[in-house]
Amino acid sequence: MAFGTFDILHAGHLHYLKKAKSLGDKLIVVVARDENVLKEKGARPYLCEKDRLSLIKALKVVDKAVLGLSGDKFKVIAKYKPDIIALGYDQKVDYVALKKFLRDKKLKAKVVRISAYRPQRCKSSIIKRAMFEGKSKSKLELGTDII
């Protein structure tokens, strides 16, 4: 199981999902709800949750994509009972709370942190900043191999 906002899908996301898939037989991807993103990051995502979910569902590497549940972001884990939970290299997760949730629900999921893929270029915050701050002549010019 993998989690994410997946706003402005890029090569770093694909790396994360491919690595997550390689850890098991099936990959379930949980796309964060708009309201949860707002609460966690202080801003709504650029793409709405339905659009982000559609993009993730279209990826061959993904066996099933679902929206997260409102409020408690760990509840979806109890619903699907994954063997492995793959976290992105920079994903902010309360690891202690996650392990407690797994213990309380008697779930045996292994938590794995996935390595970074070109974090100096393939990171949502960097790509968004370049796109939305009018930096047309930045290092992220059209035609580069970002995606």
Coordinates of N, CA and C in Angstrom, one line a residue:
M1 N 0.9 -1.2 0.0 CA 0.0 0.0 0.0 C 0.9 1.2 0.0
A2 N 0.5 2.2 -0.8 CA 1.3 3.5 -0.9 C 0.3 4.6 -0.7
F3 N 0.7 5.7 -0.2 CA -0.1 6.9 0.1 C 0.5 8.1 -0.6
G4 N -0.3 9.1 -0.9 CA 0.2 10.3 -1.4 C -0.9 11.3 -1.8
T5 N -0.4 12.5 -2.0 CA -1.3 13.6 -2.6 C -1.3 13.4 -4.1
F6 N -0.2 13.2 -4.7 CA 0.0 13.1 -6.1 C -0.5 14.2 -6.9
D7 N -0.2 15.4 -6.4 CA -0.6 16.7 -7.1 C 0.5 17.0 -8.1
I8 N 0.2 17.2 -9.3 CA 1.2 17.4 -10.4 C 2.0 16.1 -10.5
L9 N 1.5 15.1 -11.0 CA 2.2 13.8 -11.1 C 3.5 13.9 -11.9
H10 N 4.6 13.3 -11.3 CA 5.9 13.5 -11.9 C 6.7 12.2 -11.8
A11 N 7.9 12.2 -12.3 CA 8.8 11.0 -12.3 C 9.1 10.5 -10.9
G12 N 9.2 11.4 -9.9 CA 9.4 10.9 -8.6 C 8.3 10.1 -8.0
H13 N 7.1 10.5 -8.4 CA 5.9 9.7 -8.0 C 5.9 8.3 -8.6
L14 N 6.3 8.3 -9.9 CA 6.4 7.0 -10.6 C 7.4 6.1 -10.0
H15 N 8.6 6.6 -9.6 CA 9.6 5.9 -9.0 C 9.1 5.3 -7.7
Y16 N 8.4 6.1 -6.9 CA 7.9 5.7 -5.6 C 6.9 4.5 -5.8
L17 N 6.0 4.7 -6.8 CA 5.0 3.6 -7.0 C 5.6 2.3 -7.5
K18 N 6.5 2.4 -8.4 CA 7.2 1.2 -9.0 C 7.9 0.5 -7.9
K19 N 8.6 1.2 -7.0 CA 9.4 0.6 -5.9 C 8.4 0.0 -4.9
A20 N 7.3 0.6 -4.7 CA 6.3 0.1 -3.8 C 5.7 -1.2 -4.3
K21 N 5.4 -1.2 -5.6 CA 4.8 -2.4 -6.3 C 5.8 -3.6 -6.2
S22 N 7.1 -3.3 -6.3 CA 8.1 -4.3 -6.3 C 8.2 -5.0 -4.9
L23 N 7.6 -4.5 -3.9 CA 7.7 -5.0 -2.6 C 6.6 -6.1 -2.4
G24 N 5.6 -6.2 -3.2 CA 4.6 -7.2 -3.0 C 3.9 -7.6 -4.3
D25 N 2.8 -8.3 -4.2 CA 2.1 -8.8 -5.4 C 1.1 -7.7 -6.0
K26 N 0.4 -7.0 -5.2 CA -0.5 -6.0 -5.6 C -0.2 -4.7 -5.0
L27 N -0.5 -3.6 -5.7 CA -0.3 -2.3 -5.2 C -1.6 -1.5 -5.1
I28 N -2.0 -1.2 -3.9 CA -3.1 -0.3 -3.6 C -2.6 1.0 -3.3
V29 N -3.1 2.1 -4.0 CA -2.6 3.4 -3.7 C -3.8 4.2 -3.2
V30 N -3.5 4.9 -2.1 CA -4.4 5.8 -1.4 C -4.1 7.2 -1.7
V31 N -5.1 7.9 -2.4 CA -4.9 9.3 -2.7 C -5.5 10.1 -1.7
A32 N -4.8 11.1 -1.2 CA -5.2 11.9 -0.1 C -6.5 12.8 -0.5
R33 N -7.4 12.9 0.5 CA -8.6 13.7 0.3 C -8.1 15.2 0.3
D34 N -8.8 16.0 -0.4 CA -8.6 17.5 -0.4 C -8.6 18.0 1.0
E35 N -9.6 17.7 1.8 CA -9.7 18.2 3.1 C -8.5 17.8 4.0
N36 N -8.0 16.6 3.8 CA -6.9 16.1 4.6 C -5.6 16.8 4.2
V37 N -5.4 17.1 2.9 CA -4.3 17.8 2.4 C -4.3 19.2 2.9
L38 N -5.4 19.9 2.9 CA -5.5 21.2 3.5 C -5.1 21.3 4.9
K39 N -5.6 20.3 5.7 CA -5.3 20.2 7.1 C -3.8 19.9 7.3
E40 N -3.2 19.0 6.6 CA -1.8 18.7 6.7 C -0.8 19.7 6.2
K41 N -1.1 20.2 5.0 CA -0.2 21.1 4.3 C -0.5 22.6 4.3
G42 N -1.7 22.9 4.8 CA -2.1 24.3 4.9 C -2.6 24.9 3.6
A43 N -2.8 24.1 2.6 CA -3.3 24.6 1.3 C -3.9 23.4 0.5
R44 N -4.9 23.7 -0.3 CA -5.6 22.7 -1.1 C -4.6 22.3 -2.2
P45 N -4.7 21.1 -2.7 CA -3.9 20.7 -3.9 C -4.4 21.5 -5.1
Y46 N -3.5 21.6 -6.1 CA -3.8 22.2 -7.4 C -4.9 21.4 -8.1
L47 N -4.8 20.1 -8.2 CA -5.8 19.3 -8.8 C -6.7 18.7 -7.7
C48 N -8.0 18.6 -8.0 CA -8.9 18.1 -7.0 C -8.7 16.6 -6.8
E49 N -9.2 16.0 -5.8 CA -9.0 14.6 -5.4 C -9.5 13.7 -6.5
K50 N -10.6 14.0 -7.1 CA -11.1 13.1 -8.2 C -10.2 13.0 -9.4
D51 N -9.6 14.2 -9.8 CA -8.7 14.2 -10.9 C -7.4 13.5 -10.5
R52 N -6.9 13.7 -9.3 CA -5.7 13.0 -8.9 C -5.9 11.5 -8.8
L53 N -7.1 11.1 -8.3 CA -7.4 9.7 -8.3 C -7.5 9.1 -9.7
S54 N -8.1 9.8 -10.6 CA -8.1 9.3 -12.0 C -6.8 9.1 -12.6
L55 N -5.8 10.0 -12.4 CA -4.5 9.9 -12.9 C -3.8 8.7 -12.3
I56 N -3.9 8.5 -11.0 CA -3.3 7.3 -10.4 C -3.9 6.0 -10.9
K57 N -5.2 6.0 -11.1 CA -5.9 4.8 -11.6 C -5.4 4.4 -13.0
A58 N -5.0 5.4 -13.8 CA -4.6 5.2 -15.1 C -3.2 4.6 -15.2
L59 N -2.4 4.5 -14.2 CA -1.1 4.0 -14.2 C -1.1 2.5 -14.2
K60 N -0.3 1.9 -15.1 CA -0.2 0.4 -15.2 C 0.3 -0.2 -13.9
V61 N 1.2 0.4 -13.2 CA 1.8 -0.1 -12.0 C 0.8 -0.3 -10.8
V62 N -0.3 0.5 -10.9 CA -1.3 0.5 -9.8 C -2.4 -0.5 -10.1
D63 N -2.6 -1.4 -9.1 CA -3.7 -2.4 -9.2 C -5.0 -1.9 -8.7
K64 N -5.0 -1.0 -7.7 CA -6.2 -0.4 -7.2 C -5.9 0.9 -6.6
A65 N -6.7 1.9 -6.9 CA -6.5 3.3 -6.4 C -7.8 3.7 -5.7
V66 N -7.7 4.2 -4.5 CA -8.8 4.7 -3.7 C -8.5 6.0 -3.1
L67 N -9.6 6.7 -2.8 CA -9.5 8.0 -2.0 C -9.3 7.6 -0.5
G68 N -8.5 8.3 0.2 CA -8.4 8.1 1.6 C -9.7 8.4 2.3
L69 N -9.8 8.1 3.5 CA -11.0 8.3 4.3 C -10.9 9.7 5.0
S70 N -12.0 10.4 5.2 CA -12.0 11.7 5.8 C -11.5 11.6 7.2
G71 N -10.8 12.6 7.7 CA -10.3 12.6 9.1 C -9.1 11.7 9.3
D72 N -9.3 10.6 10.0 CA -8.2 9.7 10.4 C -7.6 9.0 9.1
K73 N -6.4 9.5 8.8 CA -5.7 8.9 7.6 C -5.3 7.5 7.7
F74 N -5.3 6.9 8.9 CA -4.8 5.5 9.1 C -6.0 4.6 8.9
K75 N -7.2 5.0 9.0 CA -8.4 4.1 8.9 C -8.4 3.2 7.7
V76 N -8.0 3.8 6.6 CA -8.0 3.0 5.3 C -7.0 1.8 5.4
I77 N -6.0 1.9 6.2 CA -5.1 0.7 6.4 C -5.9 -0.5 7.0
A78 N -6.7 -0.2 8.0 CA -7.5 -1.2 8.6 C -8.5 -1.8 7.6
K79 N -9.0 -1.0 6.7 CA -10.0 -1.5 5.7 C -9.3 -2.5 4.8
Y80 N -8.1 -2.2 4.3 CA -7.5 -3.1 3.3 C -6.4 -4.1 3.8
K81 N -6.0 -3.8 5.1 CA -5.0 -4.8 5.7 C -3.8 -5.1 4.9
P82 N -3.0 -4.2 4.5 CA -1.9 -4.5 3.6 C -0.8 -5.2 4.4
D83 N 0.0 -6.0 3.6 CA 1.2 -6.6 4.2 C 2.3 -5.6 4.4
I84 N 2.4 -4.7 3.4 CA 3.5 -3.7 3.4 C 2.9 -2.3 3.2
I85 N 3.4 -1.3 3.9 CA 3.1 0.1 3.7 C 4.4 0.8 3.3
A86 N 4.3 1.3 2.1 CA 5.5 2.0 1.5 C 5.3 3.5 1.7
L87 N 6.3 4.1 2.3 CA 6.3 5.6 2.5 C 7.3 6.2 1.6
G88 N 7.0 7.4 1.0 CA 7.9 8.1 0.2 C 9.1 8.6 1.1
Y89 N 10.2 8.9 0.5 CA 11.4 9.3 1.2 C 11.2 10.6 2.0
D90 N 10.3 11.5 1.6 CA 10.0 12.7 2.3 C 8.6 12.8 2.9
Q91 N 7.9 11.7 2.9 CA 6.6 11.7 3.4 C 6.6 11.9 4.9
K92 N 5.8 12.9 5.3 CA 5.7 13.3 6.7 C 4.6 12.4 7.4
V93 N 5.1 11.4 8.1 CA 4.1 10.5 8.8 C 4.6 10.4 10.3
D94 N 3.6 10.5 11.2 CA 3.9 10.2 12.6 C 4.1 8.7 12.7
Y95 N 5.4 8.3 12.6 CA 5.8 6.9 12.6 C 5.3 6.2 13.9
V96 N 5.5 6.9 15.0 CA 5.1 6.3 16.3 C 3.6 6.0 16.3
A97 N 2.8 7.0 15.8 CA 1.3 6.9 15.8 C 0.9 5.8 14.8
L98 N 1.6 5.7 13.7 CA 1.3 4.6 12.7 C 1.6 3.2 13.3
K99 N 2.7 3.1 14.0 CA 3.1 1.8 14.6 C 2.0 1.4 15.7
K100 N 1.6 2.4 16.4 CA 0.6 2.2 17.5 C -0.7 1.8 16.9
F101 N -1.1 2.5 15.8 CA -2.3 2.1 15.1 C -2.3 0.6 14.6
L102 N -1.2 0.3 14.0 CA -1.0 -1.1 13.5 C -1.1 -2.1 14.7
R103 N -0.5 -1.8 15.8 CA -0.5 -2.7 17.0 C -1.9 -2.8 17.5
D104 N -2.6 -1.6 17.7 CA -4.0 -1.6 18.2 C -4.9 -2.4 17.4
K105 N -4.7 -2.3 16.0 CA -5.6 -3.0 15.1 C -5.2 -4.5 14.8
K106 N -4.1 -4.8 15.5 CA -3.5 -6.2 15.3 C -3.1 -6.5 13.9
L107 N -2.6 -5.5 13.2 CA -2.1 -5.6 11.8 C -0.6 -5.8 11.8
K108 N -0.1 -6.6 10.9 CA 1.3 -7.0 10.9 C 2.0 -6.3 9.7
A109 N 1.5 -5.2 9.2 CA 2.1 -4.6 8.0 C 3.5 -4.1 8.4
K110 N 4.4 -4.4 7.4 CA 5.8 -3.9 7.5 C 5.8 -2.5 6.9
V111 N 6.5 -1.6 7.5 CA 6.6 -0.2 7.0 C 7.9 0.0 6.4
V112 N 7.9 0.4 5.1 CA 9.2 0.5 4.4 C 9.3 2.0 3.8
R113 N 10.4 2.6 3.9 CA 10.7 3.9 3.4 C 11.3 3.7 2.0
I114 N 10.7 4.3 1.0 CA 11.3 4.2 -0.4 C 12.3 5.3 -0.6
S115 N 13.4 5.0 -1.3 CA 14.4 5.9 -1.6 C 14.0 7.0 -2.5
A116 N 14.7 8.1 -2.5 CA 14.4 9.3 -3.3 C 14.8 9.0 -4.8
Y117 N 14.2 9.7 -5.7 CA 14.5 9.7 -7.1 C 14.8 11.2 -7.5
R118 N 16.0 11.5 -7.7 CA 16.4 12.9 -8.1 C 15.6 14.0 -7.4
P119 N 15.7 14.0 -6.0 CA 15.0 14.9 -5.2 C 15.2 16.4 -5.5
Q120 N 16.3 16.7 -6.1 CA 16.6 18.1 -6.4 C 15.8 18.6 -7.6
R121 N 15.2 17.7 -8.3 CA 14.4 18.0 -9.5 C 13.0 17.5 -9.5
C122 N 12.8 16.2 -9.0 CA 11.5 15.5 -9.0 C 10.9 15.6 -7.7
K123 N 10.5 16.7 -7.3 CA 9.8 16.9 -6.0 C 8.7 17.9 -6.3
S124 N 7.5 17.6 -5.8 CA 6.3 18.4 -6.1 C 6.5 19.8 -5.8
S125 N 7.0 20.1 -4.6 CA 7.2 21.5 -4.2 C 8.1 22.3 -5.2
I126 N 9.1 21.7 -5.7 CA 10.0 22.4 -6.6 C 9.3 22.6 -8.0
I127 N 8.6 21.6 -8.4 CA 8.0 21.7 -9.7 C 6.8 22.7 -9.7
K128 N 6.1 22.7 -8.6 CA 5.0 23.7 -8.4 C 5.5 25.1 -8.4
R129 N 6.6 25.3 -7.6 CA 7.2 26.6 -7.5 C 7.6 27.1 -8.9
A130 N 8.3 26.3 -9.6 CA 8.7 26.7 -11.0 C 7.5 27.0 -11.9
M131 N 6.5 26.2 -11.8 CA 5.3 26.4 -12.6 C 4.5 27.7 -12.3
F132 N 4.3 27.9 -11.0 CA 3.4 28.9 -10.6 C 4.0 30.2 -10.2
E133 N 5.3 30.3 -10.1 CA 5.9 31.6 -9.8 C 6.4 32.3 -11.0
G134 N 6.0 31.9 -12.2 CA 6.3 32.6 -13.5 C 7.8 32.5 -13.8
K135 N 8.5 31.4 -13.4 CA 9.9 31.3 -13.7 C 10.0 30.5 -15.0
S136 N 9.7 31.1 -16.1 CA 9.8 30.3 -17.4 C 11.2 30.0 -17.8
K137 N 12.2 30.7 -17.3 CA 13.5 30.5 -17.6 C 14.3 29.8 -16.5
S138 N 13.6 29.1 -15.7 CA 14.2 28.4 -14.5 C 14.9 27.1 -15.0
K139 N 15.4 26.3 -14.1 CA 16.1 25.1 -14.5 C 15.0 24.1 -15.0
L140 N 13.8 24.4 -14.8 CA 12.7 23.4 -15.2 C 12.0 23.9 -16.5
E141 N 12.8 24.3 -17.4 CA 12.3 24.7 -18.7 C 11.6 23.6 -19.5
L142 N 10.7 24.0 -20.4 CA 10.1 23.0 -21.2 C 11.1 22.2 -22.0
G143 N 10.9 20.9 -22.2 CA 11.8 20.1 -22.9 C 12.9 19.4 -22.1
T144 N 12.9 19.7 -20.8 CA 13.9 19.0 -20.0 C 13.3 17.6 -19.6
D145 N 14.1 16.8 -19.0 CA 13.6 15.4 -18.8 C 13.0 15.2 -17.4
I146 N 12.2 16.1 -17.0 CA 11.5 16.0 -15.6 C 10.6 14.9 -15.6
I147 N 9.7 14.8 -16.6 CA 8.7 13.7 -16.6 C 9.0 12.7 -17.6

